[in-house]
Coordinates of C-alpha atoms in Angstrom, one line a residue:
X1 CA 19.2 26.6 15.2
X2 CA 15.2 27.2 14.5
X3 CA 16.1 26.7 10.3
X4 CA 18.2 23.2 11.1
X5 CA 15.0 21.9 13.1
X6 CA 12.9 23.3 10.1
X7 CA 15.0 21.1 7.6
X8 CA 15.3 17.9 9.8
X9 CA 11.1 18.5 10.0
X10 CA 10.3 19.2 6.5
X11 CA 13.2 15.9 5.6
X12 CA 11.0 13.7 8.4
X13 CA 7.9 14.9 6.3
X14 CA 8.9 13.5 2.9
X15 CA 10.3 10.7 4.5
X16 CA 6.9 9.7 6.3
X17 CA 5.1 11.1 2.5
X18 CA 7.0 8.5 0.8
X19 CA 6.4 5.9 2.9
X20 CA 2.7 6.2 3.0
X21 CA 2.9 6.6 -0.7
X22 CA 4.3 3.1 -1.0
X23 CA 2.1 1.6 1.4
X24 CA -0.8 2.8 -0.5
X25 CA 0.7 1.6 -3.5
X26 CA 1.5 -1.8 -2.7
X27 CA -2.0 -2.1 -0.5
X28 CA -3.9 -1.4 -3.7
X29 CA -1.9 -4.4 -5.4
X30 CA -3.3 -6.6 -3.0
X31 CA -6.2 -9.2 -3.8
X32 CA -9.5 -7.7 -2.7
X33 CA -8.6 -4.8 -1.6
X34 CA -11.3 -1.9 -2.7
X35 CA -11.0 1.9 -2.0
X36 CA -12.9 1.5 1.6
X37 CA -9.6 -0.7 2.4
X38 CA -7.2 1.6 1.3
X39 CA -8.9 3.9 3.6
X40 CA -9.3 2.4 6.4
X41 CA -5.9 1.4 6.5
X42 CA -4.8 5.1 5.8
X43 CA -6.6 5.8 8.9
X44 CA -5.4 3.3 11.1
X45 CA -1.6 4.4 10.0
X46 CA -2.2 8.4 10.5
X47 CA -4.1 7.6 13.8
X48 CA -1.5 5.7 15.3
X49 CA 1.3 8.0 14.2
X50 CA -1.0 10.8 15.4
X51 CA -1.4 9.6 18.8
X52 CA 2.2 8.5 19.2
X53 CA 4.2 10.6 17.5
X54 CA 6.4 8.0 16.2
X55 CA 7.0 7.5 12.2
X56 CA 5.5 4.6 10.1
X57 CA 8.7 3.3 9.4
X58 CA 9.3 2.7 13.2
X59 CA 5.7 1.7 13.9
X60 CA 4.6 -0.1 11.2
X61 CA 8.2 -1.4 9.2
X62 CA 8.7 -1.4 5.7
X63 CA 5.8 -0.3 3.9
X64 CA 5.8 -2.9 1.6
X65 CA 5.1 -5.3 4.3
X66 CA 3.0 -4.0 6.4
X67 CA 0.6 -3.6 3.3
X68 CA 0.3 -7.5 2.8
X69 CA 0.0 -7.6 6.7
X70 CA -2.9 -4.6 6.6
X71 CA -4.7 -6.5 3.3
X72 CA -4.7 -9.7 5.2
X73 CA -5.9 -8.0 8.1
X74 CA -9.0 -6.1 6.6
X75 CA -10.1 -7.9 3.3
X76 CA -12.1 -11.2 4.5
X77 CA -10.8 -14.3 3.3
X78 CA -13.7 -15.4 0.6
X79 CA -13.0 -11.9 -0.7
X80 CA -9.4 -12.1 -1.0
X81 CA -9.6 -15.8 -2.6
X82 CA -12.4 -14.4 -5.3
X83 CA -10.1 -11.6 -6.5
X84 CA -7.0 -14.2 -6.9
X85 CA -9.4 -16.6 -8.7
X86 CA -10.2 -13.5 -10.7
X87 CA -6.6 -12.6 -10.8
X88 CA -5.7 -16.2 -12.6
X89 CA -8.4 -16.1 -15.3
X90 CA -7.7 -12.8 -16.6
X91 CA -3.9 -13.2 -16.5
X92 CA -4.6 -16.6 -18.1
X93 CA -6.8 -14.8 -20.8
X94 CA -4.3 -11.9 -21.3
X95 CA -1.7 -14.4 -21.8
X96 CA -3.8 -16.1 -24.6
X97 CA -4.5 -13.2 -26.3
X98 CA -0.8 -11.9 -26.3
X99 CA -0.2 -15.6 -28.0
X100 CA -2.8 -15.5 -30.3
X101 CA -1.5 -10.9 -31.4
X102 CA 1.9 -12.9 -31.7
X103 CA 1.2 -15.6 -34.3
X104 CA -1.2 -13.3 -36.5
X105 CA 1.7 -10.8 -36.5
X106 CA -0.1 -7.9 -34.5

């Protein structure tokens, strides 16, 4: 009985890895969101989890989500809107640029 429990943990464990891996991910995609961010939102995920035993997935929902949700909750707005600004112009540059490598051939 003691190695099915041992499975059904370790299985739970890469479960809860992968979801904080994607949460991580798709929090650093997220308009002014710096390393501190990323961290603090860590935190506030491991905390909770800590305290209540329960697994992101059930706390927090799809990672994915709850990333947006965690960016929009700890990056201040004027932040947030300068990075998308920034976003814009360097997408708009890149574009340019991939225009101008196509006509010259390169």
């Amino acid at each position: 009985m003691a190695k099915k429990d041992r499975t059904t943990d370790a299985a739970r464990e890469k479960d809860r890895e992968k979801w904080m891996a994607r949460f991580q991910v798709r929090l650093v995609t997220q308009p002014g969101v710096d390393r501190a961010v990323v961290l603090q939102a860590v935190k506030d995920v491991t905390a909770h989890c800590a305290d209540t035993g329960e697994h992101p997935r059930t706390a927090f929902g799809d990672p994915d989500t709850y990333a947006v949700q965690a960016a929009a909750r700890l990056v201040p707005a004027d932040q947030a809107g300068r990075a998308r600004r920034h976003n814009g112009v360097v997408d708009a540059l890149d574009s340019a640029l991939q225009g101008a490598r196509d006509i010259a051939g390169l």
